[in-house]
Short mmCIF file of C-alpha atoms in Angstrom, two decimals:
data_model
loop_
_atom_site.label_atom_id
_atom_site.label_comp_id
_atom_site.label_asym_id
_atom_site.label_seq_id
_atom_site.Cartn_x
_atom_site.Cartn_y
_atom_site.Cartn_z
CA MET A 1 98.20 102.11 106.95
CA GLU A 2 99.15 104.88 104.62
CA GLN A 3 97.49 108.11 105.64
CA GLY A 4 97.82 111.62 104.39
CA LEU A 5 98.53 110.99 100.73
CA GLY A 6 98.04 114.68 100.22
CA GLU A 7 98.64 115.92 103.72
CA GLU A 8 97.73 119.49 102.85
CA SER A 9 94.26 118.40 101.72
CA GLY A 10 93.78 115.62 104.23
CA SER A 11 93.03 112.82 101.75
CA HIS A 12 93.70 109.30 102.92
CA GLY A 13 95.33 106.42 101.08
CA PHE A 14 95.89 102.83 102.17
CA THR A 15 98.54 100.14 101.93
CA SER A 16 96.90 96.73 102.23
CA GLY A 17 98.15 94.19 104.71
CA GLU A 18 100.02 96.32 107.23
CA THR A 19 97.58 95.67 110.06
CA SER A 20 97.34 91.92 109.55
CA MET A 21 100.89 90.71 110.22
CA ASP A 22 102.10 88.56 113.11
CA SER A 23 104.56 89.72 115.76
CA ASP A 24 106.54 86.49 116.18
CA ALA A 25 110.27 87.17 116.25
CA PRO A 26 112.84 84.87 114.61
CA GLY A 27 115.65 83.29 116.61
CA ARG A 28 119.23 84.47 116.88
CA GLY A 29 120.35 82.10 114.14
CA VAL A 30 119.30 84.66 111.57
CA LEU A 31 122.03 87.14 112.55
CA PRO A 32 124.72 85.69 110.24
CA VAL A 33 122.24 85.86 107.38
CA VAL A 34 121.52 89.48 108.24
CA ARG A 35 125.21 90.34 108.06
CA HIS A 36 125.68 88.51 104.76
CA LEU A 37 122.67 90.10 103.15
CA PHE A 38 123.57 93.52 104.42
CA SER A 39 126.88 93.21 102.55
CA LEU A 40 125.03 91.98 99.50
CA TYR A 41 122.59 94.88 99.64
CA LEU A 42 125.42 97.40 99.87
CA VAL A 43 126.97 95.86 96.77
CA ARG A 44 123.63 96.11 95.04
CA LEU A 45 123.32 99.78 95.93
CA ASN A 46 126.78 100.52 94.60
CA ARG A 47 126.29 98.30 91.54
CA GLY A 48 129.69 96.75 92.36
CA HIS A 49 131.52 94.30 90.10
CA GLY A 50 131.20 91.56 92.71
CA TYR A 51 127.41 91.52 92.50
CA SER A 52 126.96 88.35 90.43
CA VAL A 53 129.54 86.45 92.46
CA MET A 54 127.85 87.34 95.72
CA LEU A 55 124.44 86.46 94.32
CA SER A 56 125.50 82.91 93.53
CA PHE A 57 127.14 82.54 96.93
CA PHE A 58 124.19 83.81 98.96
CA GLU A 59 121.37 82.37 96.86
CA PRO A 60 120.51 79.54 99.31
CA LEU A 61 120.52 81.92 102.25
CA ILE A 62 118.25 84.40 100.55
CA LYS A 63 115.87 81.77 99.29
CA ASP A 64 115.44 80.04 102.64
CA LYS A 65 115.68 82.98 105.01
CA ARG A 66 113.99 85.83 103.18
CA LEU A 67 110.96 86.08 105.44
CA VAL A 68 112.72 85.56 108.78
CA LEU A 69 115.37 88.07 107.74
CA ALA A 70 112.76 90.67 106.94
CA TRP A 71 111.09 90.17 110.29
CA HIS A 72 114.35 90.47 112.17
CA LEU A 73 115.20 93.74 110.48
CA LYS A 74 111.68 95.09 110.92
CA LEU A 75 111.77 94.40 114.64
CA GLN A 76 115.09 96.20 114.97
CA GLY A 77 113.51 99.39 113.62
CA GLY A 78 115.02 101.90 111.25
CA PHE A 79 115.96 99.29 108.64
CA ASP A 80 113.16 99.76 106.14
CA ASP A 81 115.56 100.40 103.26
CA LEU A 82 117.43 97.22 104.10
CA VAL A 83 114.26 95.17 104.46
CA ALA A 84 112.98 96.31 101.10
CA GLY A 85 116.36 95.87 99.45
CA CYS A 86 116.95 92.38 100.79
CA LEU A 87 113.47 91.25 99.83
CA ALA A 88 114.00 92.66 96.36
CA VAL A 89 117.37 90.96 96.01
CA GLY A 90 115.79 87.73 97.19
CA LEU A 91 113.23 87.95 94.40
CA GLU A 92 115.89 88.71 91.80
CA VAL A 93 118.28 86.00 92.94
CA THR A 94 115.79 83.17 93.07
CA GLU A 95 114.01 84.31 89.91
CA LEU A 96 110.87 83.63 91.84
CA ASN A 97 108.38 81.53 89.88
CA GLU A 98 106.06 80.76 92.77
CA PRO A 99 103.82 83.40 94.37
CA LEU A 100 104.77 85.16 97.58
CA SER A 101 102.84 84.20 100.67
CA ASN A 102 100.45 86.82 102.02
CA GLU A 103 102.93 87.60 104.79
CA GLU A 104 105.86 88.03 102.41
CA ARG A 105 103.69 90.13 100.11
CA ASN A 106 102.64 92.38 102.99
CA LEU A 107 106.21 92.72 104.26
CA LEU A 108 107.39 93.81 100.84
CA SER A 109 104.55 96.30 100.50
CA VAL A 110 104.95 97.82 103.96
CA ALA A 111 108.76 98.01 103.81
CA TYR A 112 108.71 99.86 100.51
CA LYS A 113 105.81 102.01 101.68
CA ASN A 114 107.95 103.18 104.60
CA VAL A 115 110.96 103.78 102.36
CA VAL A 116 109.06 105.85 99.80
CA GLY A 117 106.93 107.51 102.46
CA ALA A 118 109.96 109.11 104.07
CA ARG A 119 111.01 110.58 100.72
CA ARG A 120 107.51 111.82 99.93
CA SER A 121 107.26 113.57 103.30
CA SER A 122 110.69 115.14 102.84
CA TRP A 123 109.77 116.28 99.35
CA ARG A 124 106.61 118.01 100.58
CA VAL A 125 108.51 119.82 103.32
CA ILE A 126 111.37 120.95 101.09
CA SER A 127 108.95 122.03 98.34
CA SER A 128 107.15 124.24 100.85
CA ILE A 129 110.46 125.71 101.98
CA GLU A 130 111.44 126.27 98.35
CA GLN A 131 108.29 128.30 97.72
CA LYS A 132 108.93 130.49 100.76
CA THR A 133 112.61 130.90 99.85
CA SER A 134 111.73 131.89 96.29
CA ALA A 135 109.49 134.63 97.65
CA ASP A 136 112.41 135.97 99.72
CA GLY A 137 114.59 136.29 96.62
CA ASN A 138 117.81 134.97 98.21
CA GLU A 139 119.46 133.29 95.21
CA LYS A 140 122.01 131.32 97.24
CA LYS A 141 119.34 129.83 99.50
CA ILE A 142 117.08 129.17 96.52
CA GLU A 143 119.81 127.17 94.79
CA MET A 144 120.61 125.16 97.93
CA VAL A 145 116.98 124.28 98.52
CA ARG A 146 116.44 123.41 94.86
CA ALA A 147 119.47 121.11 94.86
CA TYR A 148 118.21 119.28 97.93
CA ARG A 149 114.72 118.90 96.46
CA GLU A 150 116.21 117.41 93.29
CA LYS A 151 118.27 114.99 95.40
CA ILE A 152 115.14 113.80 97.20
CA GLU A 153 113.31 113.46 93.88
CA LYS A 154 116.06 111.23 92.51
CA GLU A 155 115.94 109.02 95.59
CA LEU A 156 112.15 108.78 95.41
CA GLU A 157 112.23 108.00 91.70
CA ALA A 158 114.86 105.28 92.25
CA VAL A 159 112.74 103.58 94.91
CA CYS A 160 109.62 103.75 92.74
CA GLN A 161 111.44 102.34 89.73
CA ASP A 162 112.79 99.47 91.85
CA VAL A 163 109.27 98.59 92.98
CA LEU A 164 107.80 98.89 89.49
CA SER A 165 110.55 96.67 88.11
CA LEU A 166 109.81 93.99 90.72
CA LEU A 167 106.11 94.19 89.97
CA ASP A 168 106.47 93.91 86.21
CA ASN A 169 109.33 91.40 86.08
CA TYR A 170 108.31 89.04 88.88
CA LEU A 171 105.19 89.66 90.90
CA ILE A 172 102.51 90.51 88.35
CA LYS A 173 104.05 88.31 85.69
CA ASN A 174 103.96 85.26 87.96
CA CYS A 175 100.31 85.62 88.99
CA SER A 176 98.16 82.87 87.54
CA GLU A 177 94.84 83.61 85.85
CA THR A 178 92.95 82.62 89.00
CA GLN A 179 95.07 84.53 91.56
CA TYR A 180 92.71 87.49 91.52
CA GLU A 181 93.58 88.78 94.99
CA SER A 182 97.31 88.89 94.30
CA LYS A 183 96.78 90.39 90.86
CA VAL A 184 94.64 93.21 92.27
CA PHE A 185 97.09 93.76 95.14
CA TYR A 186 100.08 94.13 92.80
CA LEU A 187 98.25 96.22 90.19
CA LYS A 188 97.08 98.55 92.95
CA MET A 189 100.66 98.76 94.15
CA LYS A 190 101.76 99.57 90.59
CA GLY A 191 99.19 102.35 90.37
CA ASP A 192 100.35 103.70 93.72
CA TYR A 193 104.02 103.93 92.74
CA TYR A 194 103.30 105.57 89.42
CA ARG A 195 101.13 108.00 91.40
CA TYR A 196 104.07 108.77 93.68
CA LEU A 197 106.16 109.51 90.60
CA ALA A 198 103.40 111.81 89.33
CA GLU A 199 103.55 113.82 92.55
CA VAL A 200 107.07 115.03 91.73
CA ALA A 201 107.09 114.88 87.92
CA THR A 202 106.34 117.70 85.46
CA GLY A 203 105.51 118.13 81.79
CA GLU A 204 105.51 115.11 79.46
CA LYS A 205 107.12 112.92 82.11
CA ARG A 206 104.21 113.56 84.43
CA ALA A 207 101.66 112.85 81.71
CA THR A 208 103.33 109.49 81.04
CA VAL A 209 103.37 108.31 84.66
CA VAL A 210 99.82 109.56 85.24
CA GLU A 211 98.64 107.47 82.29
CA SER A 212 100.50 104.42 83.61
CA SER A 213 99.01 104.89 87.07
CA GLU A 214 95.46 105.12 85.77
CA LYS A 215 95.96 102.08 83.54
CA ALA A 216 97.11 99.95 86.49
CA TYR A 217 94.33 101.18 88.79
CA SER A 218 91.70 100.67 86.09
CA GLU A 219 92.78 97.09 85.37
CA ALA A 220 92.82 96.26 89.08
CA HIS A 221 89.41 97.89 89.53
CA GLU A 222 87.80 95.79 86.80
CA ILE A 223 89.25 92.55 88.20
CA SER A 224 88.18 93.41 91.75
CA LYS A 225 84.60 94.19 90.71
CA GLU A 226 84.29 90.88 88.90
CA HIS A 227 86.00 88.56 91.36
CA MET A 228 86.06 90.10 94.86
CA GLN A 229 83.40 90.96 97.43
CA PRO A 230 82.69 94.70 97.88
CA THR A 231 83.76 94.32 101.52
CA HIS A 232 87.15 92.76 100.70
CA PRO A 233 89.86 95.03 102.19
CA ILE A 234 92.03 94.89 99.06
CA ARG A 235 89.10 95.91 96.85
CA LEU A 236 88.21 98.71 99.28
CA GLY A 237 91.84 99.84 99.55
CA LEU A 238 92.07 99.97 95.79
CA ALA A 239 88.93 102.10 95.55
CA LEU A 240 90.31 104.42 98.23
CA ASN A 241 93.66 104.98 96.49
CA TYR A 242 92.13 105.12 93.00
CA SER A 243 89.71 107.83 94.14
CA VAL A 244 92.59 109.76 95.73
CA PHE A 245 94.40 109.50 92.38
CA TYR A 246 91.43 111.17 90.68
CA TYR A 247 91.20 113.90 93.30
CA GLU A 248 94.88 114.68 93.92
CA ILE A 249 96.55 113.85 90.60
CA GLN A 250 93.85 114.21 87.95
CA ASN A 251 92.06 117.11 89.66
CA ALA A 252 88.77 115.33 88.97
CA PRO A 253 86.72 115.64 92.18
CA GLU A 254 83.47 114.40 90.66
CA GLN A 255 85.09 111.14 89.50
CA ALA A 256 86.83 110.79 92.86
CA CYS A 257 83.59 111.22 94.79
CA HIS A 258 81.66 108.86 92.51
CA LEU A 259 84.26 106.11 92.85
CA ALA A 260 84.56 106.50 96.63
CA LYS A 261 80.79 106.68 97.19
CA THR A 262 80.10 103.66 95.00
CA ALA A 263 82.70 101.60 96.86
CA PHE A 264 81.35 102.69 100.25
CA ASP A 265 77.69 102.09 99.33
CA ASP A 266 78.43 98.68 97.80
CA ALA A 267 80.28 97.63 100.95
CA ILE A 268 77.50 98.88 103.25
CA ALA A 269 74.95 96.89 101.24
CA GLU A 270 76.90 93.67 101.84
CA LEU A 271 78.14 94.09 105.39
CA ASP A 272 76.71 90.67 106.20
CA THR A 273 79.38 89.12 103.94
CA LEU A 274 82.22 90.76 105.87
CA ASN A 275 84.87 88.23 106.82
CA GLU A 276 85.67 88.23 110.54
CA ASP A 277 89.41 88.09 109.84
CA SER A 278 89.31 91.24 107.72
CA TYR A 279 86.66 93.14 109.70
CA LYS A 280 89.10 95.64 111.20
CA ASP A 281 90.82 96.47 107.89
CA SER A 282 87.57 96.69 105.92
CA THR A 283 85.74 98.95 108.36
CA LEU A 284 88.78 101.19 108.74
CA ILE A 285 89.03 101.70 104.97
CA MET A 286 85.30 102.35 104.77
CA GLN A 287 85.75 105.07 107.39
CA LEU A 288 88.58 106.61 105.32
CA LEU A 289 86.37 106.54 102.23
CA ARG A 290 83.64 108.35 104.14
CA ASP A 291 86.12 110.88 105.56
CA ASN A 292 87.41 111.66 102.07
CA LEU A 293 83.87 112.02 100.73
CA THR A 294 83.02 114.46 103.50
CA LEU A 295 86.15 116.50 102.82
CA TRP A 296 85.82 116.50 99.04
CA THR A 297 82.11 117.34 99.10
CA SER A 298 82.82 120.24 101.43
CA ASP A 299 85.59 121.49 99.14
CA GLN A 300 83.27 121.36 96.12
CA GLN A 301 80.57 123.27 97.98
CA ASP A 302 83.10 125.93 98.97
CA ASP A 303 84.24 126.23 95.35
CA ASP A 304 80.65 126.48 94.10
CA GLY A 305 79.90 129.14 96.70
CA GLY A 306 82.95 131.13 95.68
CA GLU A 307 81.97 131.01 92.02
CA GLY A 308 78.47 132.17 92.87
CA ASN A 309 79.80 135.26 94.59
CA ASN A 310 81.91 136.34 91.60
#
């Protein structure tokens, strides 16, 4: 679950699939694979000359052990970067032409969500410190804080670009015409990562990533309305994040409220179609939609009241 998209305002976003994974641990036989892939991932990070050689050597290991490797690393804790990196390398190495399983898809989404989430949180904190430091007028401190913020931005941008590259080059491209759920899942993910870029971008660069984010969300929204039940957790999660995009990024509270309310009302009207397997996810997202609506409506009323007093 991805909460606190804009922590200052209290809006909620959602990463589909995180609550629906198993907890079965792989056996010890995966440890050699972990060591091999860790070396491979380090090479990838450094863009070393031995990259292509190592890819050919480890291809069978990556192809066969991708999922069990990811689980092992996840259970160890603190290895989100490695999980995401190894999954990404696995996709690149095998030139994946078949779709990911739901479990693999969720692992990839959650691992990268944790990686980028740490950078987003750090960026918010350092940006707040930068504002306070600027008010103090200490040039040396201002420069130090600015340099650190820019470092975090580069890391965040690199993670986002990695995800967007995977989505465009493998995951979205390999969805068939009838794989509506996967298509919506990946397009939502694309909209999310362009949104994360928009949070730290400025000027023309921001305008470009905002446009890309809205395009991905809009395409996913149209597909979900045509092919998925209003109570489907992926459709609801998309509506939640798309509405947050309107509120936080586009500064369009009326559109945000309309989208969130429509999604909530449509789901309420068809609660009898709610799948037992997805009941927990769906009702949780509906609660987040309602929480956001309450918050945003209150904010609008406060703004209207303030204008009336001026």
